[in-house]
Short mmCIF file of C-alpha atoms and ligand atoms in Angstrom, two decimals:
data_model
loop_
_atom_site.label_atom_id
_atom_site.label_comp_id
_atom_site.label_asym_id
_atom_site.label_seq_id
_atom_site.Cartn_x
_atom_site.Cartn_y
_atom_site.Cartn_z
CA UNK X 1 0.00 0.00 0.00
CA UNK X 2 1.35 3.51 -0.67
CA UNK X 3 1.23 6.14 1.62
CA UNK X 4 -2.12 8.13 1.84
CA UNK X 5 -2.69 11.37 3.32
CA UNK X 6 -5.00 11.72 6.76
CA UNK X 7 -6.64 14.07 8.41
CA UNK X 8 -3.91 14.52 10.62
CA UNK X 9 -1.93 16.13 7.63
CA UNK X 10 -4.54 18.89 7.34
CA UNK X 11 -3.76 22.44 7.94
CA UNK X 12 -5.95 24.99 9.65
CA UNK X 13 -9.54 24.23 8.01
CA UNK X 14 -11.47 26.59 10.10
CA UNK X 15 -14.18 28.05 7.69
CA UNK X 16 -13.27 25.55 4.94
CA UNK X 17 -15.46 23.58 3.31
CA UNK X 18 -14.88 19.77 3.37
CA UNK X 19 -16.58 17.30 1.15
CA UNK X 20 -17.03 14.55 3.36
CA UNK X 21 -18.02 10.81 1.37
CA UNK X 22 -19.39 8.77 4.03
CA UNK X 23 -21.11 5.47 3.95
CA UNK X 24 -24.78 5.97 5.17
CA UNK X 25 -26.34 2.87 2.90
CA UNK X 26 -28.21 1.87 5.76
CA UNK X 27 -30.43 -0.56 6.64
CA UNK X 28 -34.09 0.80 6.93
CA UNK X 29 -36.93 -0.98 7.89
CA UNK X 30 -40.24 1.33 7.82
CA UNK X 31 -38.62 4.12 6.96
CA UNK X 32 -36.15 3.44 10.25
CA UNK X 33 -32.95 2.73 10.44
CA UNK X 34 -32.71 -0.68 12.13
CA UNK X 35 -28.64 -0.25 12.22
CA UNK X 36 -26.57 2.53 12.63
CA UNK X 37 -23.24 0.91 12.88
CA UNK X 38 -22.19 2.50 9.66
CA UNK X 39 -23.19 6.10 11.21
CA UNK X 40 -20.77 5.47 14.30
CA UNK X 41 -18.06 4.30 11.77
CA UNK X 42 -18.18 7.61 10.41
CA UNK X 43 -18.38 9.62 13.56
CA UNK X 44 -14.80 9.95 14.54
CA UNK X 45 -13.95 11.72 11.15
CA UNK X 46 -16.97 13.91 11.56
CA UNK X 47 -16.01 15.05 14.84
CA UNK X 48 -12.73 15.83 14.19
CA UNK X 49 -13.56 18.02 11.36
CA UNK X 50 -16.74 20.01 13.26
CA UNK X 51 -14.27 20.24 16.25
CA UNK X 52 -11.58 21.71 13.57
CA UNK X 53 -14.15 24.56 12.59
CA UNK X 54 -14.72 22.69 9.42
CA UNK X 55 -18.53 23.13 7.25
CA UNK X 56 -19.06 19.77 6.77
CA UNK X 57 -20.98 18.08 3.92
CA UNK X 58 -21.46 14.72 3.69
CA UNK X 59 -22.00 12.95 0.65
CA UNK X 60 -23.18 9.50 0.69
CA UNK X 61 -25.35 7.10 -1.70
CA UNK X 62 -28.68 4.83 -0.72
CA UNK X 63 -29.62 1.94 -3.16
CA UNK X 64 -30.08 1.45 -6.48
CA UNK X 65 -31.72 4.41 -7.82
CA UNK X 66 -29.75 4.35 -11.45
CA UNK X 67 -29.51 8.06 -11.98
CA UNK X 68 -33.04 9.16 -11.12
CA UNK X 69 -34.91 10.55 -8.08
CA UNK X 70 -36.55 8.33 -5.93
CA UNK X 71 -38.93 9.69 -2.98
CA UNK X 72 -37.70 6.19 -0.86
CA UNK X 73 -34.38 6.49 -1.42
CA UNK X 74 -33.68 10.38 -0.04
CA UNK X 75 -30.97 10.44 2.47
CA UNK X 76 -33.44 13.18 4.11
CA UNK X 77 -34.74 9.41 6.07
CA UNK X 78 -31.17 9.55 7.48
CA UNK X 79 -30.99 12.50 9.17
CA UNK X 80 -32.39 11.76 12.16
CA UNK X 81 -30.03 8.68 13.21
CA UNK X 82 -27.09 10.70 11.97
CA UNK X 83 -28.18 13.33 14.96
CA UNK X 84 -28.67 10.99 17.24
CA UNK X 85 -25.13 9.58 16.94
CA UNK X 86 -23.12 12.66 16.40
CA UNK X 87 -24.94 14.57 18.83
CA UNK X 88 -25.54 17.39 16.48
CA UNK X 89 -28.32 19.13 14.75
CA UNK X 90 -28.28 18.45 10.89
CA UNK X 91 -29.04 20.22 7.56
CA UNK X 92 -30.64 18.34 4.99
CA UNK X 93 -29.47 19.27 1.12
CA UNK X 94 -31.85 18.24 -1.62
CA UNK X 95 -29.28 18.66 -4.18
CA UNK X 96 -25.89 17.65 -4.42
CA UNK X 97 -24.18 20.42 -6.44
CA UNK X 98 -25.12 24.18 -7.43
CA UNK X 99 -26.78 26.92 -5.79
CA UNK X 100 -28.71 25.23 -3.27
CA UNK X 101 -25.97 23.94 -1.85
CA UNK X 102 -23.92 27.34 -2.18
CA UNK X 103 -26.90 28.69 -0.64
CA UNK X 104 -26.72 26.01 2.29
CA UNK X 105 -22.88 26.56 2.89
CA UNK X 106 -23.45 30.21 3.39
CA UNK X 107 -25.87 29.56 5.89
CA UNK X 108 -23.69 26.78 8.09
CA UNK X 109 -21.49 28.42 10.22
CA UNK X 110 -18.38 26.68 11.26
CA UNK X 111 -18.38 23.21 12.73
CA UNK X 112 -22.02 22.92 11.24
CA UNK X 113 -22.94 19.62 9.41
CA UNK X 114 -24.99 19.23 6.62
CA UNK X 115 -26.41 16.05 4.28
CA UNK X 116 -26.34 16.23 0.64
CA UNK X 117 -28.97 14.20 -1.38
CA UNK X 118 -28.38 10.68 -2.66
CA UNK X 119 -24.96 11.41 -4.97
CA UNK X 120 -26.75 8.30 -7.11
CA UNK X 121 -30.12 10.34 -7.67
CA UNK X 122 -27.48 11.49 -10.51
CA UNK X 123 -26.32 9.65 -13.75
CA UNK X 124 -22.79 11.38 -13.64
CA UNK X 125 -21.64 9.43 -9.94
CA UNK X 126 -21.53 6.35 -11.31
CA UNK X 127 -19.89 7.03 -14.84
CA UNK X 128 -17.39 9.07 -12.44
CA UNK X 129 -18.44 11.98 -14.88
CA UNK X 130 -15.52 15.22 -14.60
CA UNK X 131 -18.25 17.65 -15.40
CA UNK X 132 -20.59 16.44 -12.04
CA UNK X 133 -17.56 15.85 -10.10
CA UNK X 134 -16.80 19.25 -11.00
CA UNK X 135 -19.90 20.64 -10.04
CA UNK X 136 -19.83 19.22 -6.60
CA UNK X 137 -16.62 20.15 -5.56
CA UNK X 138 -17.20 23.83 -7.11
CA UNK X 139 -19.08 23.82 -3.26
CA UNK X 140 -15.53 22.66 -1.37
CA UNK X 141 -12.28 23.27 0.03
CA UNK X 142 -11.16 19.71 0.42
CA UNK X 143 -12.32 16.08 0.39
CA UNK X 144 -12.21 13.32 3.04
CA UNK X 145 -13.45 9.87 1.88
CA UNK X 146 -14.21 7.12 5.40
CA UNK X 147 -16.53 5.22 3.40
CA UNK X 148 -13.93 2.58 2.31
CA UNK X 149 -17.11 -0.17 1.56
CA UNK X 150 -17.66 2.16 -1.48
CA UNK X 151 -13.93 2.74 -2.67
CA UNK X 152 -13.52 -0.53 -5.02
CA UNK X 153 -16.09 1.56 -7.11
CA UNK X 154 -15.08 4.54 -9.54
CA UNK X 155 -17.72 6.89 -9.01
CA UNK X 156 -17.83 10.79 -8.77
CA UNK X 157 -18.21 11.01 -4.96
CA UNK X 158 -15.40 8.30 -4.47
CA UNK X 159 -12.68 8.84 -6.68
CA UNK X 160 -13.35 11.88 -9.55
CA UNK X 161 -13.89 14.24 -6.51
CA UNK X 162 -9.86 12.96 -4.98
CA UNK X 163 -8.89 13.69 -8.27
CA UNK X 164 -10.41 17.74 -8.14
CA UNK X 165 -9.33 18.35 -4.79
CA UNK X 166 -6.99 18.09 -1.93
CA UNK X 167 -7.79 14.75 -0.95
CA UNK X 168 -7.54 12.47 2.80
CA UNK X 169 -8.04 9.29 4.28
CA UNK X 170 -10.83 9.78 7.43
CA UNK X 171 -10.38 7.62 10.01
CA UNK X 172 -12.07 4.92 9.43
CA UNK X 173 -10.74 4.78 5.89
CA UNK X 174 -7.81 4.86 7.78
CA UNK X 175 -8.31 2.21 10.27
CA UNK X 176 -9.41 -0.02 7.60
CA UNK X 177 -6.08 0.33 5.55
CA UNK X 178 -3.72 -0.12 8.50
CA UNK X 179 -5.59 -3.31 9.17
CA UNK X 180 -5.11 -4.39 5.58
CA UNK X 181 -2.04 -3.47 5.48
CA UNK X 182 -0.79 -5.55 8.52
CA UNK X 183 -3.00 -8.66 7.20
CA UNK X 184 -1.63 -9.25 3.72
CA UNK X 185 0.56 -6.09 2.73
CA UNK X 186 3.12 -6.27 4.70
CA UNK X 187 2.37 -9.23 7.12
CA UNK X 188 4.28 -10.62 10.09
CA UNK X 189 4.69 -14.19 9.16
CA UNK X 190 3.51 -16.96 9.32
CA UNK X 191 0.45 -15.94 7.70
CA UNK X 192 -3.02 -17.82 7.34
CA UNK X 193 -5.84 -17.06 5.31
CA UNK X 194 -9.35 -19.11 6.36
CA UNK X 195 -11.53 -19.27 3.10
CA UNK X 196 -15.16 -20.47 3.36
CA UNK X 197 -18.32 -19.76 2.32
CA UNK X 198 -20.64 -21.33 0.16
CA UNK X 199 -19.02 -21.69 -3.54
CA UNK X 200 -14.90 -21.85 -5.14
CA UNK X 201 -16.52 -19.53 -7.76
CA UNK X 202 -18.14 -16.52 -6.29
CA UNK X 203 -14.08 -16.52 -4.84
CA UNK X 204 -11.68 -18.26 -7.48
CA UNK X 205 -9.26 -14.59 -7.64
CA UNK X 206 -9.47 -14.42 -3.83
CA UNK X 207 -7.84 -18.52 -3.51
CA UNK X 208 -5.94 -17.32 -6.60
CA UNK X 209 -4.16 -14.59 -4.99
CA UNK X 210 -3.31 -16.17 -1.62
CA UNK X 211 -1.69 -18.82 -2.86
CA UNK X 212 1.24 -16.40 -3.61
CA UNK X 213 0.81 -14.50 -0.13
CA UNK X 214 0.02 -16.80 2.23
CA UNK X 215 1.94 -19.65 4.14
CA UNK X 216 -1.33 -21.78 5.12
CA UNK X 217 -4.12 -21.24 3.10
CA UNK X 218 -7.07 -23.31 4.91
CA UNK X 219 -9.95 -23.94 2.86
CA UNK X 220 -13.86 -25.02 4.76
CA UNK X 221 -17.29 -24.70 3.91
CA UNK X 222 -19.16 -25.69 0.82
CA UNK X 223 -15.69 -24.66 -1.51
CA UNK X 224 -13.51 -27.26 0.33
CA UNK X 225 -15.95 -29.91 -1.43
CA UNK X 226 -15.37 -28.90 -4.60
CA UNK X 227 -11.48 -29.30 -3.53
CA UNK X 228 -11.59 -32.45 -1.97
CA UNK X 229 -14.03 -33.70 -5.50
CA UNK X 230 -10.75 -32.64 -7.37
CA UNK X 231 -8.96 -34.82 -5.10
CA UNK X 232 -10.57 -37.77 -6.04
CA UNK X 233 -12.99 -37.52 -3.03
CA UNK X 234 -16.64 -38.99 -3.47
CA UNK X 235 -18.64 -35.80 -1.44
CA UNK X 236 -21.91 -37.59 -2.37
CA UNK X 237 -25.10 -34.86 -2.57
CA UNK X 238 -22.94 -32.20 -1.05
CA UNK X 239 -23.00 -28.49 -2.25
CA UNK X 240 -20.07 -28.95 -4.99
CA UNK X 241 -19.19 -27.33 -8.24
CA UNK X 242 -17.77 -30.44 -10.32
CA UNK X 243 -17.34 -28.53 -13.42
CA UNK X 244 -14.44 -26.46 -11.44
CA UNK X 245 -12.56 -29.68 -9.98
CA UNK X 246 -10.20 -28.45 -12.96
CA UNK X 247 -9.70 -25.05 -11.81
CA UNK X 248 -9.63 -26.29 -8.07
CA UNK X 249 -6.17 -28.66 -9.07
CA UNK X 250 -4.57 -25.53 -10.88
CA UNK X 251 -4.79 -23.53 -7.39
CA UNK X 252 -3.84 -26.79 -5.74
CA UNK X 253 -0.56 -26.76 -7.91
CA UNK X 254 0.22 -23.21 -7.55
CA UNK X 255 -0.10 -23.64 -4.02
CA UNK X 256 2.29 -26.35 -4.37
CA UNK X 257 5.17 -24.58 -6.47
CA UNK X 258 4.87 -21.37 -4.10
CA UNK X 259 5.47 -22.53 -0.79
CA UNK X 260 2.07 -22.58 0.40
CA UNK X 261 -0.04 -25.60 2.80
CA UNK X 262 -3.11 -25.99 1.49
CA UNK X 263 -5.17 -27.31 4.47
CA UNK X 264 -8.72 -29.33 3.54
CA UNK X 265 -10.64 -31.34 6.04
CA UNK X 266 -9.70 -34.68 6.52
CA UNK X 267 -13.25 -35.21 8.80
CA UNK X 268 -16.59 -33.72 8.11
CA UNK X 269 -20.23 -33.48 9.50
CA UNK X 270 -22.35 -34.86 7.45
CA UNK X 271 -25.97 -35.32 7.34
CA UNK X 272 -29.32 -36.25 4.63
CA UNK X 273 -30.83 -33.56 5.14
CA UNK X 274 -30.49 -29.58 5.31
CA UNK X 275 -32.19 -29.54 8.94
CA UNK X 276 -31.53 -28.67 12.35
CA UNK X 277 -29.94 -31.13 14.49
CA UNK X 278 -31.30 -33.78 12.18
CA UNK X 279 -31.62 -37.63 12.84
CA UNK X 280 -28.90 -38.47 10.30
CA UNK X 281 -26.51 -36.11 11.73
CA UNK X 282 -23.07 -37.93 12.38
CA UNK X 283 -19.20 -37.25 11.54
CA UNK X 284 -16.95 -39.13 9.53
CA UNK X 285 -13.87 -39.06 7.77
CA UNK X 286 -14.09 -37.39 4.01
CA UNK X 287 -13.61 -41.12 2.20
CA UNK X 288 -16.67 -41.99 4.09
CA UNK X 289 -19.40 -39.78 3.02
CA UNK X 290 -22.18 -41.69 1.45
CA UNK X 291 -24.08 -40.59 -1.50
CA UNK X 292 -26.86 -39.41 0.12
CA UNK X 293 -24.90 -37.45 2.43
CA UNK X 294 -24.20 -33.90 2.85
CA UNK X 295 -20.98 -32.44 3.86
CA UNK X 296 -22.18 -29.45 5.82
CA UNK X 297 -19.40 -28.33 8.37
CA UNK X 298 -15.32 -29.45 9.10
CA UNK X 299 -15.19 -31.97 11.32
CA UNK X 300 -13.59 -31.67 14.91
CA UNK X 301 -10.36 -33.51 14.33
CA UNK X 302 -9.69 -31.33 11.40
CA UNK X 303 -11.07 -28.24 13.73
CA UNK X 304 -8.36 -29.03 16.13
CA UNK X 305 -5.50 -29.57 13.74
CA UNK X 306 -6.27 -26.10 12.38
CA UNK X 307 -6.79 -24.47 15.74
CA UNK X 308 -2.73 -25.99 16.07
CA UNK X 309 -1.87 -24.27 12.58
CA UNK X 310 -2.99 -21.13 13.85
CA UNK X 311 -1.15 -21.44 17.28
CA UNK X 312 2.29 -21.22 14.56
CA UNK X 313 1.05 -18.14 12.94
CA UNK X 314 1.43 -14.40 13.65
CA UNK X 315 -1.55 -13.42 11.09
CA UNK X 316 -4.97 -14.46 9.88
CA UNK X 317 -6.98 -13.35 7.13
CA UNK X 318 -10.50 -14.91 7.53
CA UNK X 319 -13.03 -14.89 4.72
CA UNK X 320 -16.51 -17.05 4.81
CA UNK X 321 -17.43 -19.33 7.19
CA UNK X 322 -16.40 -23.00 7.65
CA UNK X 323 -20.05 -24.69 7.52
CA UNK X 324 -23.94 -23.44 7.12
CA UNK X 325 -23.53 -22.01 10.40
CA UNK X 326 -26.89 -20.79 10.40
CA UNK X 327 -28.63 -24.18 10.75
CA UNK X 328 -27.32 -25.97 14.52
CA UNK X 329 -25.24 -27.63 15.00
CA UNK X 330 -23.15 -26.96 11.85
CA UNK X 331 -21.72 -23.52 13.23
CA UNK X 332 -19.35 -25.99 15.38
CA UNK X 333 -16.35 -25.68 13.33
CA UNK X 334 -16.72 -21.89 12.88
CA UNK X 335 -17.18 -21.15 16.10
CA UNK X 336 -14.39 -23.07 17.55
CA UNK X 337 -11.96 -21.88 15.31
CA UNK X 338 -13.41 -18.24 15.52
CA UNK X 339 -12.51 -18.64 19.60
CA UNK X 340 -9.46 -19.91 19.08
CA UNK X 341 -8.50 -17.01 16.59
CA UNK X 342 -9.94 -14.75 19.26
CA UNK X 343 -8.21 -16.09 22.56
CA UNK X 344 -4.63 -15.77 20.39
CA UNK X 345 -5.60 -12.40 19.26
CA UNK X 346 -6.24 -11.53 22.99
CA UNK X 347 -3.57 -12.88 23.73
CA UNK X 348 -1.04 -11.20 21.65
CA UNK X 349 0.31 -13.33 19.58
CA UNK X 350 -2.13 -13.37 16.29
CA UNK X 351 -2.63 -10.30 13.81
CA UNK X 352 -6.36 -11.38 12.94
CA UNK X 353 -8.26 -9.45 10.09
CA UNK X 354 -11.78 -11.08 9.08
CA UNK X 355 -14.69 -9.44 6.33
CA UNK X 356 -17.16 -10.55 4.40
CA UNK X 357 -21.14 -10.10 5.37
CA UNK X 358 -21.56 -13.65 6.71
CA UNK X 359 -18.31 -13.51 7.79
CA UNK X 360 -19.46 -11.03 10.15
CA UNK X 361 -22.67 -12.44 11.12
CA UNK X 362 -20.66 -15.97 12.03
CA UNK X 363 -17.64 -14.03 14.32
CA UNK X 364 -20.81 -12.11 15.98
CA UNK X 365 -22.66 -15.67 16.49
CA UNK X 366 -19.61 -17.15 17.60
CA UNK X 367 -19.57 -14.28 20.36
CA UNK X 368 -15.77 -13.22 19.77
CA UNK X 369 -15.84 -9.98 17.19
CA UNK X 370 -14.86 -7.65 19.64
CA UNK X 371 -11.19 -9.75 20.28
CA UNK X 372 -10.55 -10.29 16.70
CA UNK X 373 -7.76 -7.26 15.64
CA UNK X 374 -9.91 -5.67 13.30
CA UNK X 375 -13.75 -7.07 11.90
CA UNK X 376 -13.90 -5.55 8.10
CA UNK X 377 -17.55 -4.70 7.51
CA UNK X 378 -16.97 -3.56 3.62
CA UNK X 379 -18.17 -6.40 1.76
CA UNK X 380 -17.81 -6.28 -1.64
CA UNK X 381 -14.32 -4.07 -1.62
CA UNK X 382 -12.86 -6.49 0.95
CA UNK X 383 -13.56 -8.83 -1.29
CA UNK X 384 -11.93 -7.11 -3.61
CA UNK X 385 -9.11 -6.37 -2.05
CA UNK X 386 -7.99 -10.14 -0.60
CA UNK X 387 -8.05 -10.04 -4.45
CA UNK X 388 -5.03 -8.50 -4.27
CA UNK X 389 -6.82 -5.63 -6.66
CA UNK X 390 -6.27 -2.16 -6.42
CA UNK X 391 -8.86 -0.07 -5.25
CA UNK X 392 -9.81 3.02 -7.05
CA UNK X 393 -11.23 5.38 -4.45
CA UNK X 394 -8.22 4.33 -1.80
CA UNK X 395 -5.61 4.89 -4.97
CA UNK X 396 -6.75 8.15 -5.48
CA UNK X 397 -5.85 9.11 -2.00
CA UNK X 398 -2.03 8.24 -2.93
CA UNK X 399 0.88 10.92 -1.39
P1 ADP U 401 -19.18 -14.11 3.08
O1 ADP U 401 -20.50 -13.40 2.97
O2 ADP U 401 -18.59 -13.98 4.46
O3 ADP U 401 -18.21 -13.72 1.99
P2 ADP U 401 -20.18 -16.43 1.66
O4 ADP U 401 -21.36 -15.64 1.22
O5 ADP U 401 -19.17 -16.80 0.64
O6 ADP U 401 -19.46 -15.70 2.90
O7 ADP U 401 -20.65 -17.83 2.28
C1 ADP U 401 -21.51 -17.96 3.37
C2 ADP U 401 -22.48 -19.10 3.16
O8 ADP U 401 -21.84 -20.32 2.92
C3 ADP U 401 -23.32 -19.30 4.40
O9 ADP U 401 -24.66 -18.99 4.10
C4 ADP U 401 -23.14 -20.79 4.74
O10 ADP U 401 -24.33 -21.40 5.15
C5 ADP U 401 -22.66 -21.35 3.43
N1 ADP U 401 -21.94 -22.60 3.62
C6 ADP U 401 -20.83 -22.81 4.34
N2 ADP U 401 -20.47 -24.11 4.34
C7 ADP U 401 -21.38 -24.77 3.60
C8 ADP U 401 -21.57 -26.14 3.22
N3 ADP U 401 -20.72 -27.10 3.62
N4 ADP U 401 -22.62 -26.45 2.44
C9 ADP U 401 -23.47 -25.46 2.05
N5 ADP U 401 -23.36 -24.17 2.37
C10 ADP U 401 -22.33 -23.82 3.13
MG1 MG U 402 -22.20 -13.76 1.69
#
């Protein structure tokens, strides 16, 4: 990662308008927002700049309206759970460029927040079009973007604006790049990477690029099937995607030639149907699933084994979970490895970085989010960036 510059490299912005991008695609049920963890994410970066003497504007997107306005998709619903979290009385914009907004500047006085309309309500954001860039940062001195969930996207308000003005990390944009950073940029090693989830495909560049990065690259849920198919393994009526055994092997050998362990169960939980604690339910050893059977979580001697690799390592990278933890008791192997990932990360000796939305749901179930070193909540551009791709909103913010 290159250097980027923060808001602690800004100068005396008392007065100065800053074009804050924030992410405030929140989840609304009723015309409430049911969650506002994305609000207190991007707190710290408002504060800062209302406690600097900055006018700040915050520019955010909500759905999918595809260039057109949308009564149910206003960010005027947000305003009230942005308030309650910052502790601040807020200005709604309806527009997101031009004299309303000059208007609205002239009225804020310093350390005064306001929130721009939906930046997608426009065709230009997301053809990252100069001319409405242009237009909205005609209204500021500077830009800040926190929202790094939106910055694997090349929009207006996430990369054309860093391009128009003096640009900065906030901090949670921050945060979220140091963590990176120390996960798979410049790691203390050993390193591990956990992949899971349901499908090798929805994740074939992710087990593509940590091959090269990684020393232990342990492989559960529904994609270790496919794996373990391409190993000659019979996984009966498990979730598997046969037509990718091929393109399972090539990781397999890349692995091999670059120094990484490739770790697959060697036991399973199986079951013969997709049920709660159901009457077939038993564990055996992968050469022993029967056709009927379903592989639906790693088995506990495998659990353990892995809970051992991760007692060598001085970083994890976690993506997907190991089994349908949703559905009891196949969340065993998840959660145990989740606490053991935790308790090392407590204790001192484990770097652990995890992301991904059922990811996040599974560490939370598991109880143990809070001791993991940093929970990414991003999605899609975490994704993207275990990818080993570059992102274009956090590029623009290069030194
Ligand atoms: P993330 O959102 O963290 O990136 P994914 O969406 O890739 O994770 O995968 C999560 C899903 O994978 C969960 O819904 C889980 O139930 C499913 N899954 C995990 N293991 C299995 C399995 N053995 N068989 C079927 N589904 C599985
Ligand atoms: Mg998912």
């Amino acid at each position: 990662m290159s250097a980027f510059r923060k808001l602690d490299d800004l100068g005396d912005v008392s007065g100065k308008v800053a074009l804050v991008r924030v992410d405030l695609n929140l989840p609304m049920r009723d015309g409430d927002v049911t969650d506002d963890t994305r609000i207190r994410a991007a707190a710290p970066t408002i504060r800062d700049l209302t406690e600097k003497g900055a006018k700040v504007l915050l520019l955010a997107h909500f759905g999918r309206p595809k260039g057109e306005r949308s009564s149910t998709m206003s960010l005027s619903m947000v305003v009230g759970a942005v308030e309650e979290v910052i502790g601040k009385e807020v200005m709604f914009v309806p527009e997101i460029a031009g004299d309303v907004v000059a208007q609205a500047v002239g009225i804020l006085r310093p350390g005064d927040v306001a929130i721009l309309e939906n930046s997608r309500f426009w065709k230009g954001e997301e053809k990252n079009d100069p001319e409405f860039a242009k237009a909205i940062a005609a209204n500021g001195d500077f830009y800040v973007n926190d929202a790094f969930s939106a910055a694997h996207r090349a929009h207006a308000t996430t990369e054309g604006l860093a391009r128009l003005l003096p640009a900065y990390a906030g901090r949670s944009m921050q945060a979220e790049l140091e963590a990176l950073d120390k996960a798979l940029g410049n790691p203390e090693k050993p390193v591990a990477a956990i992949v899971g989830g349901a499908k090798v495909s929805s994740k074939l560049d992710v087990l593509k690029h940590l091959v090269g990065q990684v020393d232990h690259l342990i492989i559960g849920g529904g994609m270790a099937n496919t794996f373990l198919a391409a190993k000659g393994v019979d996984v009966g009526k498990s979730l598997c995607e046969h037509d990718l055994t091929g393109t399972a092997n090539e990781i397999l050998d890349a692995a091999d030639k670059s120094g990484c362990t490739v770790h697959l169960p060697y036991d399973v939980v199986v079951a013969k149907e997709f049920a709660a604690n159901p009457s077939s339910l038993r564990t055996c050893n992968v050469h022993e699933v029967a056709a009927d059977e379903m592989i639906l979580d790693v088995g506990p001697q495998a659990v353990e084994a892995l809970g051992d690799v991760l007692k060598t390592c001085r970083t994890l990278v976690w993506n997907g979970p190991m089994g349908a933890f949703e559905t009891e008791p196949f969340d065993m192997a998840t959660v145990a490895l989740a606490r053991t990932a935790a308790a090392l990360s407590k204790e001192g000796t484990l770097t652990s970085v995890a992301g991904g939305g059922d990811t996040v749901a599974a560490l939370n179930h598991a109880g143990v989010a809070e001791d993991f070193s940093y929970i990414s909540t991003a999605g899609g551009a975490f994704l993207e960036w275990m990818e080993g791709r570059e992102l274009p909103g956090v590029a623009a913010l290069a030194k």
